[in-house]
PDB file of C-alpha atoms in Angstrom:
ATOM      1  CA  MET A   1    -210.140  42.518 131.937  1.00 45.00           C
ATOM      2  CA  VAL A   2    -210.362  38.996 130.743  1.00 39.00           C
ATOM      3  CA  SER A   3    -212.438  37.886 133.854  1.00 44.00           C
ATOM      4  CA  CYS A   4    -215.102  40.604 132.987  1.00 42.00           C
ATOM      5  CA  ILE A   5    -215.112  39.890 129.177  1.00 39.00           C
ATOM      6  CA  ILE A   6    -215.632  36.014 130.627  1.00 38.00           C
ATOM      7  CA  ALA A   7    -218.392  37.055 133.096  1.00 41.00           C
ATOM      8  CA  ARG A   8    -220.489  39.438 130.414  1.00 42.00           C
ATOM      9  CA  ALA A   9    -220.316  36.392 128.185  1.00 40.00           C
ATOM     10  CA  GLN A  10    -221.821  34.016 130.815  1.00 40.00           C
ATOM     11  CA  ALA A  11    -224.535  36.674 131.389  1.00 39.00           C
ATOM     12  CA  LEU A  12    -225.579  36.493 127.991  1.00 38.00           C
ATOM     13  CA  ALA A  13    -225.719  32.976 127.749  1.00 36.00           C
ATOM     14  CA  TRP A  14    -228.084  32.985 130.401  1.00 33.00           C
ATOM     15  CA  VAL A  15    -229.912  35.645 128.971  1.00 34.00           C
ATOM     16  CA  LEU A  16    -230.222  33.699 125.684  1.00 35.00           C
ATOM     17  CA  VAL A  17    -231.371  30.441 127.414  1.00 34.00           C
ATOM     18  CA  LEU A  18    -234.079  32.453 129.276  1.00 34.00           C
ATOM     19  CA  VAL A  19    -234.943  34.130 125.970  1.00 36.00           C
ATOM     20  CA  MET A  20    -235.196  30.667 124.077  1.00 35.00           C
ATOM     21  CA  VAL A  21    -237.191  29.239 127.307  1.00 35.00           C
ATOM     22  CA  GLU A  22    -239.985  31.859 127.115  1.00 39.00           C
ATOM     23  CA  ALA A  23    -240.264  31.803 123.128  1.00 37.00           C
ATOM     24  CA  GLU A  24    -243.389  30.688 121.661  1.00 51.00           C
ATOM     25  CA  VAL A  25    -241.717  29.224 118.626  1.00 72.00           C
ATOM     26  CA  GLN A  26    -239.590  26.156 119.439  1.00 66.00           C
ATOM     27  CA  GLU A  27    -237.348  24.027 117.563  1.00 73.00           C
ATOM     28  CA  ASN A  28    -238.629  20.971 120.099  1.00 80.00           C
ATOM     29  CA  TYR A  29    -241.372  21.504 122.638  1.00 86.00           C
ATOM     30  CA  SER A  30    -240.353  22.174 125.986  1.00 89.00           C
ATOM     31  CA  PRO A  31    -241.027  19.885 129.066  1.00 93.00           C
ATOM     32  CA  ALA A  32    -243.727  22.431 130.207  1.00 93.00           C
ATOM     33  CA  CYS A  33    -245.386  22.342 126.420  1.00 95.00           C
ATOM     34  CA  ARG A  34    -245.176  18.643 126.018  1.00 96.00           C
ATOM     35  CA  GLU A  35    -247.721  18.033 129.102  1.00 97.00           C
ATOM     36  CA  PHE A  36    -250.193  18.770 126.359  1.00 98.00           C
ATOM     37  CA  MET A  37    -249.392  15.785 124.528  1.00 98.00           C
ATOM     38  CA  TYR A  38    -249.886  12.044 125.458  1.00 97.00           C
ATOM     39  CA  MET A  39    -246.693  11.015 126.799  1.00 96.00           C
ATOM     40  CA  GLY A  40    -245.119  14.105 125.965  1.00 97.00           C
ATOM     41  CA  THR A  41    -245.026  13.206 122.257  1.00 96.00           C
ATOM     42  CA  PRO A  42    -246.164  15.040 119.321  1.00 95.00           C
ATOM     43  CA  PRO A  43    -247.925  13.572 116.196  1.00 96.00           C
ATOM     44  CA  LEU A  44    -245.142  11.703 113.864  1.00 94.00           C
ATOM     45  CA  GLY A  45    -244.724  11.971 110.286  1.00 92.00           C
ATOM     46  CA  LEU A  46    -245.439  15.874 110.042  1.00 87.00           C
ATOM     47  CA  GLU A  47    -242.152  17.483 108.672  1.00 78.00           C
ATOM     48  CA  ASN A  48    -241.796  20.831 106.691  1.00 79.00           C
ATOM     49  CA  LYS A  49    -239.952  23.659 106.645  1.00 73.00           C
ATOM     50  CA  ALA A  50    -242.809  25.774 106.661  1.00 85.00           C
ATOM     51  CA  LEU A  51    -244.147  23.824 109.875  1.00 92.00           C
ATOM     52  CA  LYS A  52    -243.189  25.966 113.105  1.00 93.00           C
ATOM     53  CA  LYS A  53    -244.194  24.474 116.652  1.00 94.00           C
ATOM     54  CA  ILE A  54    -245.836  27.064 118.613  1.00 95.00           C
ATOM     55  CA  CYS A  55    -246.134  26.631 122.670  1.00 95.00           C
ATOM     56  CA  GLN A  56    -249.421  28.850 123.050  1.00 96.00           C
ATOM     57  CA  ARG A  57    -248.635  30.979 126.026  1.00 96.00           C
ATOM     58  CA  TYR A  58    -251.205  33.281 127.532  1.00 96.00           C
ATOM     59  CA  ASN A  59    -251.116  35.471 130.801  1.00 95.00           C
ATOM     60  CA  GLY A  60    -247.673  34.042 131.539  1.00 94.00           C
ATOM     61  CA  LYS A  61    -248.245  30.080 131.033  1.00 95.00           C
ATOM     62  CA  PRO A  62    -248.377  27.646 128.434  1.00 96.00           C
ATOM     63  CA  ARG A  63    -251.784  26.919 127.359  1.00 97.00           C
ATOM     64  CA  PHE A  64    -251.425  24.543 124.313  1.00 98.00           C
ATOM     65  CA  VAL A  65    -249.394  23.480 121.478  1.00 97.00           C
ATOM     66  CA  THR A  66    -249.971  24.106 118.048  1.00 97.00           C
ATOM     67  CA  LEU A  67    -248.054  23.108 114.591  1.00 96.00           C
ATOM     68  CA  TYR A  68    -248.386  25.976 112.221  1.00 96.00           C
ATOM     69  CA  ASP A  69    -247.809  26.231 108.601  1.00 95.00           C
ATOM     70  CA  THR A  70    -246.392  29.806 108.059  1.00 94.00           C
ATOM     71  CA  PHE A  71    -246.939  29.183 103.966  1.00 93.00           C
ATOM     72  CA  ASP A  72    -250.858  28.454 104.096  1.00 95.00           C
ATOM     73  CA  HIS A  73    -251.204  30.712 107.303  1.00 96.00           C
ATOM     74  CA  ILE A  74    -253.002  28.375 109.201  1.00 97.00           C
ATOM     75  CA  PRO A  75    -252.608  25.594 112.045  1.00 97.00           C
ATOM     76  CA  VAL A  76    -251.715  22.112 110.614  1.00 97.00           C
ATOM     77  CA  TYR A  77    -252.924  20.935 114.324  1.00 97.00           C
ATOM     78  CA  SER A  78    -253.561  22.059 117.895  1.00 98.00           C
ATOM     79  CA  ALA A  79    -252.890  19.739 120.748  1.00 98.00           C
ATOM     80  CA  TYR A  80    -254.394  20.297 124.167  1.00 98.00           C
ATOM     81  CA  THR A  81    -255.417  18.782 126.976  1.00 98.00           C
ATOM     82  CA  PHE A  82    -259.344  18.389 127.632  1.00 98.00           C
ATOM     83  CA  LYS A  83    -260.801  20.370 130.924  1.00 96.00           C
ATOM     84  CA  ARG A  84    -264.218  19.582 132.178  1.00 92.00           C
ATOM     85  CA  SER A  85    -266.815  22.345 131.629  1.00 88.00           C
ATOM     86  CA  ASP A  86    -270.622  22.863 131.253  1.00 86.00           C
ATOM     87  CA  GLY A  87    -269.976  24.243 127.298  1.00 82.00           C
ATOM     88  CA  THR A  88    -271.674  27.586 128.029  1.00 75.00           C
ATOM     89  CA  LYS A  89    -269.374  30.169 129.479  1.00 70.00           C
ATOM     90  CA  LYS A  90    -267.543  32.324 127.224  1.00 77.00           C
ATOM     91  CA  VAL A  91    -264.956  35.132 127.571  1.00 86.00           C
ATOM     92  CA  ASP A  92    -264.797  38.638 126.022  1.00 90.00           C
ATOM     93  CA  VAL A  93    -261.275  38.933 124.638  1.00 94.00           C
ATOM     94  CA  PRO A  94    -259.705  40.530 121.483  1.00 94.00           C
ATOM     95  CA  TRP A  95    -258.222  38.451 118.641  1.00 95.00           C
ATOM     96  CA  MET A  96    -254.664  37.838 119.163  1.00 96.00           C
ATOM     97  CA  TYR A  97    -251.546  36.795 116.801  1.00 94.00           C
ATOM     98  CA  GLU A  98    -248.488  34.903 117.633  1.00 93.00           C
ATOM     99  CA  PRO A  99    -245.495  37.733 118.246  1.00 89.00           C
ATOM    100  CA  GLN A 100    -242.796  34.984 117.676  1.00 84.00           C
ATOM    101  CA  LEU A 101    -243.754  34.707 114.261  1.00 86.00           C
ATOM    102  CA  ALA A 102    -242.926  38.135 113.527  1.00 75.00           C
ATOM    103  CA  THR A 103    -239.457  39.425 112.451  1.00 63.00           C
ATOM    104  CA  VAL A 104    -239.043  41.278 115.584  1.00 61.00           C
ATOM    105  CA  SER A 105    -240.727  41.198 118.695  1.00 62.00           C
ATOM    106  CA  ASP A 106    -240.160  41.856 122.432  1.00 65.00           C
ATOM    107  CA  PHE A 107    -243.080  39.425 123.375  1.00 73.00           C
ATOM    108  CA  GLY A 108    -242.642  36.019 124.575  1.00 79.00           C
ATOM    109  CA  GLU A 109    -246.869  35.077 124.140  1.00 91.00           C
ATOM    110  CA  MET A 110    -249.706  35.757 122.390  1.00 94.00           C
ATOM    111  CA  GLN A 111    -250.819  39.615 122.355  1.00 92.00           C
ATOM    112  CA  PRO A 112    -253.869  41.332 120.993  1.00 93.00           C
ATOM    113  CA  PHE A 113    -253.545  42.600 117.312  1.00 90.00           C
ATOM    114  CA  PRO A 114    -252.220  45.903 117.370  1.00 85.00           C
ATOM    115  CA  GLN A 115    -253.928  49.065 115.841  1.00 79.00           C
ATOM    116  CA  GLY A 116    -252.838  50.530 112.226  1.00 69.00           C
ATOM    117  CA  ASP A 117    -250.478  48.800 110.042  1.00 67.00           C
ATOM    118  CA  LEU A 118    -248.213  47.234 112.572  1.00 60.00           C
ATOM    119  CA  HIS A 119    -249.429  43.563 111.351  1.00 59.00           C
ATOM    120  CA  ARG A 120    -247.176  44.309 108.241  1.00 70.00           C
ATOM    121  CA  SER A 121    -244.427  43.486 110.337  1.00 73.00           C
ATOM    122  CA  PHE A 122    -245.816  39.635 110.547  1.00 85.00           C
ATOM    123  CA  GLU A 123    -248.151  39.063 108.051  1.00 90.00           C
ATOM    124  CA  ASP A 124    -245.834  36.936 105.943  1.00 90.00           C
ATOM    125  CA  ALA A 125    -245.904  34.123 108.575  1.00 91.00           C
ATOM    126  CA  GLN A 126    -249.315  34.284 109.851  1.00 95.00           C
ATOM    127  CA  ALA A 127    -252.915  35.028 109.069  1.00 95.00           C
ATOM    128  CA  VAL A 128    -254.445  38.670 110.282  1.00 94.00           C
ATOM    129  CA  LEU A 129    -257.798  39.899 110.836  1.00 93.00           C
ATOM    130  CA  GLU A 130    -257.862  41.754 107.428  1.00 92.00           C
ATOM    131  CA  ASP A 131    -257.574  38.174 105.751  1.00 94.00           C
ATOM    132  CA  TYR A 132    -260.914  36.985 107.676  1.00 93.00           C
ATOM    133  CA  SER A 133    -262.777  40.663 107.191  1.00 89.00           C
ATOM    134  CA  ASN A 134    -264.242  40.327 103.566  1.00 82.00           C
ATOM    135  CA  THR A 135    -265.026  36.609 103.740  1.00 86.00           C
ATOM    136  CA  VAL A 136    -268.572  35.827 103.033  1.00 85.00           C
ATOM    137  CA  ASN A 137    -268.709  31.753 103.082  1.00 89.00           C
ATOM    138  CA  PHE A 138    -266.015  31.240 105.960  1.00 94.00           C
ATOM    139  CA  GLU A 139    -265.830  31.716 109.676  1.00 94.00           C
ATOM    140  CA  ARG A 140    -263.018  31.464 112.006  1.00 96.00           C
ATOM    141  CA  GLY A 141    -263.159  27.989 113.435  1.00 96.00           C
ATOM    142  CA  HIS A 142    -261.231  26.790 116.440  1.00 97.00           C
ATOM    143  CA  LEU A 143    -259.090  23.760 116.389  1.00 98.00           C
ATOM    144  CA  ASN A 144    -258.895  23.953 120.449  1.00 98.00           C
ATOM    145  CA  PRO A 145    -262.388  25.181 121.115  1.00 96.00           C
ATOM    146  CA  ASP A 146    -263.108  27.318 124.197  1.00 95.00           C
ATOM    147  CA  GLU A 147    -265.601  24.898 125.085  1.00 95.00           C
ATOM    148  CA  HIS A 148    -263.262  22.301 125.971  1.00 97.00           C
ATOM    149  CA  GLN A 149    -261.694  24.555 128.414  1.00 96.00           C
ATOM    150  CA  SER A 150    -262.829  25.508 132.014  1.00 94.00           C
ATOM    151  CA  ASP A 151    -260.572  28.203 133.273  1.00 94.00           C
ATOM    152  CA  PRO A 152    -261.186  31.501 131.551  1.00 94.00           C
ATOM    153  CA  ASN A 153    -257.382  32.166 130.976  1.00 96.00           C
ATOM    154  CA  ASP A 154    -257.502  28.856 128.812  1.00 96.00           C
ATOM    155  CA  LYS A 155    -260.732  29.734 127.082  1.00 96.00           C
ATOM    156  CA  ALA A 156    -259.002  33.168 126.269  1.00 96.00           C
ATOM    157  CA  ALA A 157    -255.792  31.632 124.948  1.00 97.00           C
ATOM    158  CA  THR A 158    -258.025  29.813 122.201  1.00 97.00           C
ATOM    159  CA  TYR A 159    -258.581  33.076 120.645  1.00 97.00           C
ATOM    160  CA  THR A 160    -255.695  33.371 118.386  1.00 97.00           C
ATOM    161  CA  LEU A 161    -255.537  33.471 114.802  1.00 97.00           C
ATOM    162  CA  THR A 162    -252.797  30.582 115.180  1.00 97.00           C
ATOM    163  CA  ASN A 163    -255.638  28.113 116.225  1.00 98.00           C
ATOM    164  CA  VAL A 164    -258.196  29.089 113.634  1.00 97.00           C
ATOM    165  CA  VAL A 165    -259.050  27.842 110.022  1.00 98.00           C
ATOM    166  CA  PRO A 166    -261.609  29.111 107.671  1.00 97.00           C
ATOM    167  CA  GLN A 167    -264.847  26.947 107.872  1.00 96.00           C
ATOM    168  CA  VAL A 168    -267.619  27.090 106.046  1.00 95.00           C
ATOM    169  CA  ARG A 169    -270.516  28.453 108.354  1.00 94.00           C
ATOM    170  CA  GLU A 170    -272.802  25.733 108.010  1.00 94.00           C
ATOM    171  CA  PHE A 171    -270.523  23.009 108.769  1.00 96.00           C
ATOM    172  CA  ASN A 172    -269.041  25.114 111.669  1.00 95.00           C
ATOM    173  CA  ILE A 173    -272.103  25.886 113.564  1.00 94.00           C
ATOM    174  CA  GLY A 174    -273.642  22.487 112.526  1.00 94.00           C
ATOM    175  CA  PRO A 175    -272.149  19.486 112.284  1.00 96.00           C
ATOM    176  CA  TRP A 176    -268.773  20.312 113.639  1.00 97.00           C
ATOM    177  CA  LYS A 177    -270.138  21.948 116.649  1.00 96.00           C
ATOM    178  CA  THR A 178    -272.024  19.066 117.458  1.00 96.00           C
ATOM    179  CA  HIS A 179    -269.123  16.885 117.332  1.00 97.00           C
ATOM    180  CA  GLU A 180    -267.551  19.286 119.568  1.00 97.00           C
ATOM    181  CA  HIS A 181    -270.464  19.169 121.950  1.00 97.00           C
ATOM    182  CA  THR A 182    -270.512  15.336 121.735  1.00 97.00           C
ATOM    183  CA  ILE A 183    -266.808  14.981 122.528  1.00 98.00           C
ATOM    184  CA  ARG A 184    -267.373  17.415 125.352  1.00 97.00           C
ATOM    185  CA  ARG A 185    -270.233  15.266 127.103  1.00 97.00           C
ATOM    186  CA  ARG A 186    -268.397  12.109 126.340  1.00 98.00           C
ATOM    187  CA  LEU A 187    -265.272  13.001 128.087  1.00 98.00           C
ATOM    188  CA  ASN A 188    -267.001  14.953 130.659  1.00 97.00           C
ATOM    189  CA  ASN A 189    -269.117  11.633 131.746  1.00 97.00           C
ATOM    190  CA  TYR A 190    -266.362   8.651 131.406  1.00 97.00           C
ATOM    191  CA  CYS A 191    -262.971   9.935 131.294  1.00 97.00           C
ATOM    192  CA  ARG A 192    -261.404   9.924 134.737  1.00 96.00           C
ATOM    193  CA  GLY A 193    -258.016  10.903 133.938  1.00 96.00           C
ATOM    194  CA  THR A 194    -256.338  13.183 131.444  1.00 97.00           C
ATOM    195  CA  ALA A 195    -257.937  13.313 127.971  1.00 98.00           C
ATOM    196  CA  TYR A 196    -255.245  14.475 125.613  1.00 98.00           C
ATOM    197  CA  MET A 197    -256.918  15.921 122.132  1.00 98.00           C
ATOM    198  CA  VAL A 198    -255.563  16.731 118.798  1.00 98.00           C
ATOM    199  CA  THR A 199    -257.730  18.651 116.395  1.00 98.00           C
ATOM    200  CA  GLY A 200    -256.166  19.321 112.624  1.00 98.00           C
ATOM    201  CA  VAL A 201    -256.947  20.002 108.997  1.00 97.00           C
ATOM    202  CA  THR A 202    -256.282  18.648 105.612  1.00 95.00           C
ATOM    203  CA  THR A 203    -255.889  21.302 102.763  1.00 87.00           C
ATOM    204  CA  SER A 204    -257.137  21.237  99.261  1.00 83.00           C
ATOM    205  CA  GLY A 205    -255.164  24.226  97.364  1.00 83.00           C
ATOM    206  CA  ASN A 206    -258.468  26.417  97.798  1.00 92.00           C
ATOM    207  CA  MET A 207    -257.122  29.661  99.293  1.00 95.00           C
ATOM    208  CA  ILE A 208    -258.884  33.206 100.544  1.00 95.00           C
ATOM    209  CA  ARG A 209    -257.380  35.721  98.650  1.00 92.00           C
ATOM    210  CA  ARG A 210    -256.291  39.210  99.651  1.00 90.00           C
ATOM    211  CA  HIS A 211    -255.410  41.956  97.263  1.00 89.00           C
ATOM    212  CA  ASN A 212    -254.913  39.297  94.606  1.00 90.00           C
ATOM    213  CA  ILE A 213    -252.504  37.557  96.778  1.00 93.00           C
ATOM    214  CA  ASP A 214    -253.278  33.861  98.329  1.00 94.00           C
ATOM    215  CA  ARG A 215    -253.438  34.426 101.917  1.00 95.00           C
ATOM    216  CA  VAL A 216    -255.227  31.475 104.008  1.00 97.00           C
ATOM    217  CA  ALA A 217    -255.476  27.711 102.867  1.00 96.00           C
ATOM    218  CA  VAL A 218    -259.123  26.442 103.358  1.00 96.00           C
ATOM    219  CA  PRO A 219    -259.389  23.174 104.591  1.00 96.00           C
ATOM    220  CA  THR A 220    -261.103  20.389 102.769  1.00 96.00           C
ATOM    221  CA  TYR A 221    -261.485  18.281 105.884  1.00 96.00           C
ATOM    222  CA  LEU A 222    -261.332  18.857 109.618  1.00 97.00           C
ATOM    223  CA  TRP A 223    -260.267  15.910 112.130  1.00 98.00           C
ATOM    224  CA  SER A 224    -259.996  15.299 115.792  1.00 98.00           C
ATOM    225  CA  ALA A 225    -258.760  12.388 117.979  1.00 98.00           C
ATOM    226  CA  TYR A 226    -258.474  12.021 121.760  1.00 98.00           C
ATOM    227  CA  CYS A 227    -256.565   9.746 124.102  1.00 98.00           C
ATOM    228  CA  CYS A 228    -257.897   8.739 127.712  1.00 98.00           C
ATOM    229  CA  ILE A 229    -256.568   5.587 129.129  1.00 97.00           C
ATOM    230  CA  ASP A 230    -257.788   6.161 132.409  1.00 96.00           C
ATOM    231  CA  TYR A 231    -261.626   5.865 131.887  1.00 96.00           C
ATOM    232  CA  ASP A 232    -264.517   4.370 133.782  1.00 96.00           C
ATOM    233  CA  ARG A 233    -264.606   0.628 132.947  1.00 93.00           C
ATOM    234  CA  ASN A 234    -268.546   0.667 133.589  1.00 94.00           C
ATOM    235  CA  THR A 235    -269.244   3.138 130.721  1.00 93.00           C
ATOM    236  CA  PRO A 236    -272.146   1.762 128.554  1.00 94.00           C
ATOM    237  CA  PHE A 237    -270.936  -0.618 126.189  1.00 94.00           C
ATOM    238  CA  GLU A 238    -271.784   1.772 122.938  1.00 93.00           C
ATOM    239  CA  GLU A 239    -269.473   4.497 124.392  1.00 95.00           C
ATOM    240  CA  ARG A 240    -267.096   2.191 126.147  1.00 94.00           C
ATOM    241  CA  THR A 241    -266.023   1.137 122.427  1.00 95.00           C
ATOM    242  CA  LYS A 242    -264.666   4.477 121.881  1.00 97.00           C
ATOM    243  CA  PHE A 243    -262.231   4.206 124.777  1.00 97.00           C
ATOM    244  CA  PRO A 244    -259.566   4.893 125.125  1.00 97.00           C
ATOM    245  CA  ALA A 245    -259.081   6.533 121.822  1.00 98.00           C
ATOM    246  CA  TYR A 246    -261.466   7.375 118.876  1.00 98.00           C
ATOM    247  CA  ALA A 247    -261.283  10.238 116.141  1.00 98.00           C
ATOM    248  CA  ALA A 248    -263.267  11.737 113.622  1.00 98.00           C
ATOM    249  CA  HIS A 249    -263.278  13.703 110.347  1.00 98.00           C
ATOM    250  CA  GLY A 250    -265.667  16.242 108.849  1.00 97.00           C
ATOM    251  CA  LEU A 251    -266.070  17.519 105.414  1.00 95.00           C
ATOM    252  CA  ASN A 252    -265.631  21.333 105.241  1.00 95.00           C
ATOM    253  CA  GLU A 253    -268.870  22.196 102.897  1.00 93.00           C
ATOM    254  CA  LYS A 254    -271.861  23.542 102.649  1.00 90.00           C
ATOM    255  CA  GLU A 255    -273.875  21.209 100.765  1.00 84.00           C
ATOM    256  CA  ARG A 256    -272.543  17.809 102.586  1.00 76.00           C
ATOM    257  CA  PRO A 257    -271.431  18.681 105.927  1.00 75.00           C
ATOM    258  CA  GLU A 258    -271.195  15.764 108.133  1.00 88.00           C
ATOM    259  CA  VAL A 259    -268.700  14.534 110.489  1.00 96.00           C
ATOM    260  CA  LEU A 260    -268.086  10.532 110.870  1.00 97.00           C
ATOM    261  CA  GLU A 261    -266.503   8.812 113.799  1.00 97.00           C
ATOM    262  CA  MET A 262    -263.915   6.176 113.500  1.00 97.00           C
ATOM    263  CA  SER A 263    -260.671   4.272 115.292  1.00 97.00           C
ATOM    264  CA  VAL A 264    -257.437   6.522 115.321  1.00 97.00           C
ATOM    265  CA  GLN A 265    -256.044   4.148 113.186  1.00 97.00           C
ATOM    266  CA  GLN A 266    -258.888   4.595 110.373  1.00 97.00           C
ATOM    267  CA  LEU A 267    -258.456   8.230 110.676  1.00 97.00           C
ATOM    268  CA  GLU A 268    -254.730   8.069 110.281  1.00 97.00           C
ATOM    269  CA  ASN A 269    -254.922   5.886 107.273  1.00 96.00           C
ATOM    270  CA  PHE A 270    -257.398   8.358 105.680  1.00 96.00           C
ATOM    271  CA  LEU A 271    -255.368  11.240 105.877  1.00 96.00           C
ATOM    272  CA  LYS A 272    -252.416   9.182 104.837  1.00 94.00           C
ATOM    273  CA  SER A 273    -254.401   9.074 101.827  1.00 93.00           C
ATOM    274  CA  VAL A 274    -255.623  12.356 101.478  1.00 91.00           C
ATOM    275  CA  THR A 275    -252.745  14.851 102.873  1.00 89.00           C
ATOM    276  CA  PHE A 276    -249.103  15.697 103.235  1.00 85.00           C
ATOM    277  CA  VAL A 277    -248.591  12.988 106.225  1.00 89.00           C
ATOM    278  CA  ASP A 278    -245.895  10.437 105.566  1.00 89.00           C
ATOM    279  CA  LYS A 279    -246.155   6.661 106.256  1.00 91.00           C
ATOM    280  CA  THR A 280    -244.699   6.892 109.878  1.00 93.00           C
ATOM    281  CA  PHE A 281    -247.818   9.429 110.462  1.00 96.00           C
ATOM    282  CA  GLN A 282    -248.991   8.361 114.147  1.00 97.00           C
ATOM    283  CA  ILE A 283    -251.543  11.155 116.066  1.00 98.00           C
ATOM    284  CA  PHE A 284    -250.710   9.439 119.631  1.00 98.00           C
ATOM    285  CA  TYR A 285    -247.313   7.802 120.957  1.00 96.00           C
ATOM    286  CA  ASP A 286    -247.897   3.941 120.655  1.00 94.00           C
ATOM    287  CA  ASN A 287    -251.656   4.492 119.479  1.00 94.00           C
ATOM    288  CA  CYS A 288    -252.483   5.583 122.711  1.00 96.00           C
ATOM    289  CA  VAL A 289    -252.057   1.898 124.737  1.00 87.00           C
ATOM    290  CA  SER A 290    -251.239   2.268 128.270  1.00 73.00           C
ATOM    291  CA  PRO A 291    -247.696   1.297 129.117  1.00 67.00           C
ATOM    292  CA  ASP A 292    -247.273  -1.629 131.130  1.00 51.00           C
ATOM    293  CA  ASN A 293    -245.909   0.106 134.307  1.00 40.00           C
ATOM    294  CA  GLY A 294    -248.704   2.178 134.446  1.00 46.00           C
ATOM    295  CA  LEU A 295    -246.695   5.701 134.058  1.00 43.00           C
ATOM    296  CA  HIS A 296    -248.410   8.354 131.791  1.00 41.00           C
ATOM    297  CA  MET A 297    -248.019  11.914 131.871  1.00 41.00           C
ATOM    298  CA  THR A 298    -251.278  13.955 133.414  1.00 37.00           C
TER     299      THR A 298
END
C-alpha cells in the first residue's frame, strides 16, 4: 500500500514538472525560451509583481518571449531573434490570447479568442479584443513585428494581444513602420549571425477605457534595440557604426511622430529618466560585447 502511494506521488510529481515546462508564464525563462535573448539573459532592472514572463508558444514551439504587465494589460517588451525576410509576406490568423494568464486553463500555448463571453475569465490579467474595438485613435501595434520573421508559424505567433500595444495610427503606419523596414534591411544585409531584438514601451498614465474602467495603458514612447556580434566587417562605414548593437525610440503621437536612432547606452539612459526601470537597467548582457572565448548563443 505504501509503495503504491509513493509511486502515485512520484507520477504526480512528474506530471507537475511537465506542466511547468509547458507553461507559458514562467517564474524564470526556460532554456528553450532563453534562446531568444543574447547570452540567454533577459533585460535587467525590471522587477514588479505585476510583470509576468511569458514564453510565447505557438503550434507546439516557443517563438519569442514577452514581459507582460497584468495591471496595465500591455507588454513591457518582447524579445525575439530576427529572421531574414523580404518583409512582404503576411499570414491570415485570428488574434490570440495567452491562456496561462487566465484563472483556469487547459492550454499551454496561445489560443484564438473564444466566442461569446468566455474572455471574462481572463480579462482581469490581459487585454481582450473588446478593449481595442471602439478606439478611433489607436491601432494594435506589434512589438515583435511579423515582418521580422520568415517562417509562417513565427509570423502567426506575433498576432497575440500579449505582443501589441495601442499605437497612434499615424505613428504606427508612418515612422515606426519605416523604422521596422530600416532594421530589417540593415540586418538582412549586414548581420551574418543571430540578431537579438528587444522592443518595448514606456507608459504615461493615459489609458484606453471600457465601461468607464481603465483597461489598456497607452505608451508615450516605443523603443527597440538589436545585438548582432557576428556582422560583416566590410559593411559601409555609416552602417558599420551601428554594429554590433544599436537602438532607437519614437514618440507615440500624431503631431510629432518621429523615431531617433542612438546607441544602446543612450537609450538605456533615456529610459532610466522617463520610465520605471531601475539604475541597474541593461538591455543586453554585458552591453552586447562579444566574450573573449567567442562563445555565444545562436
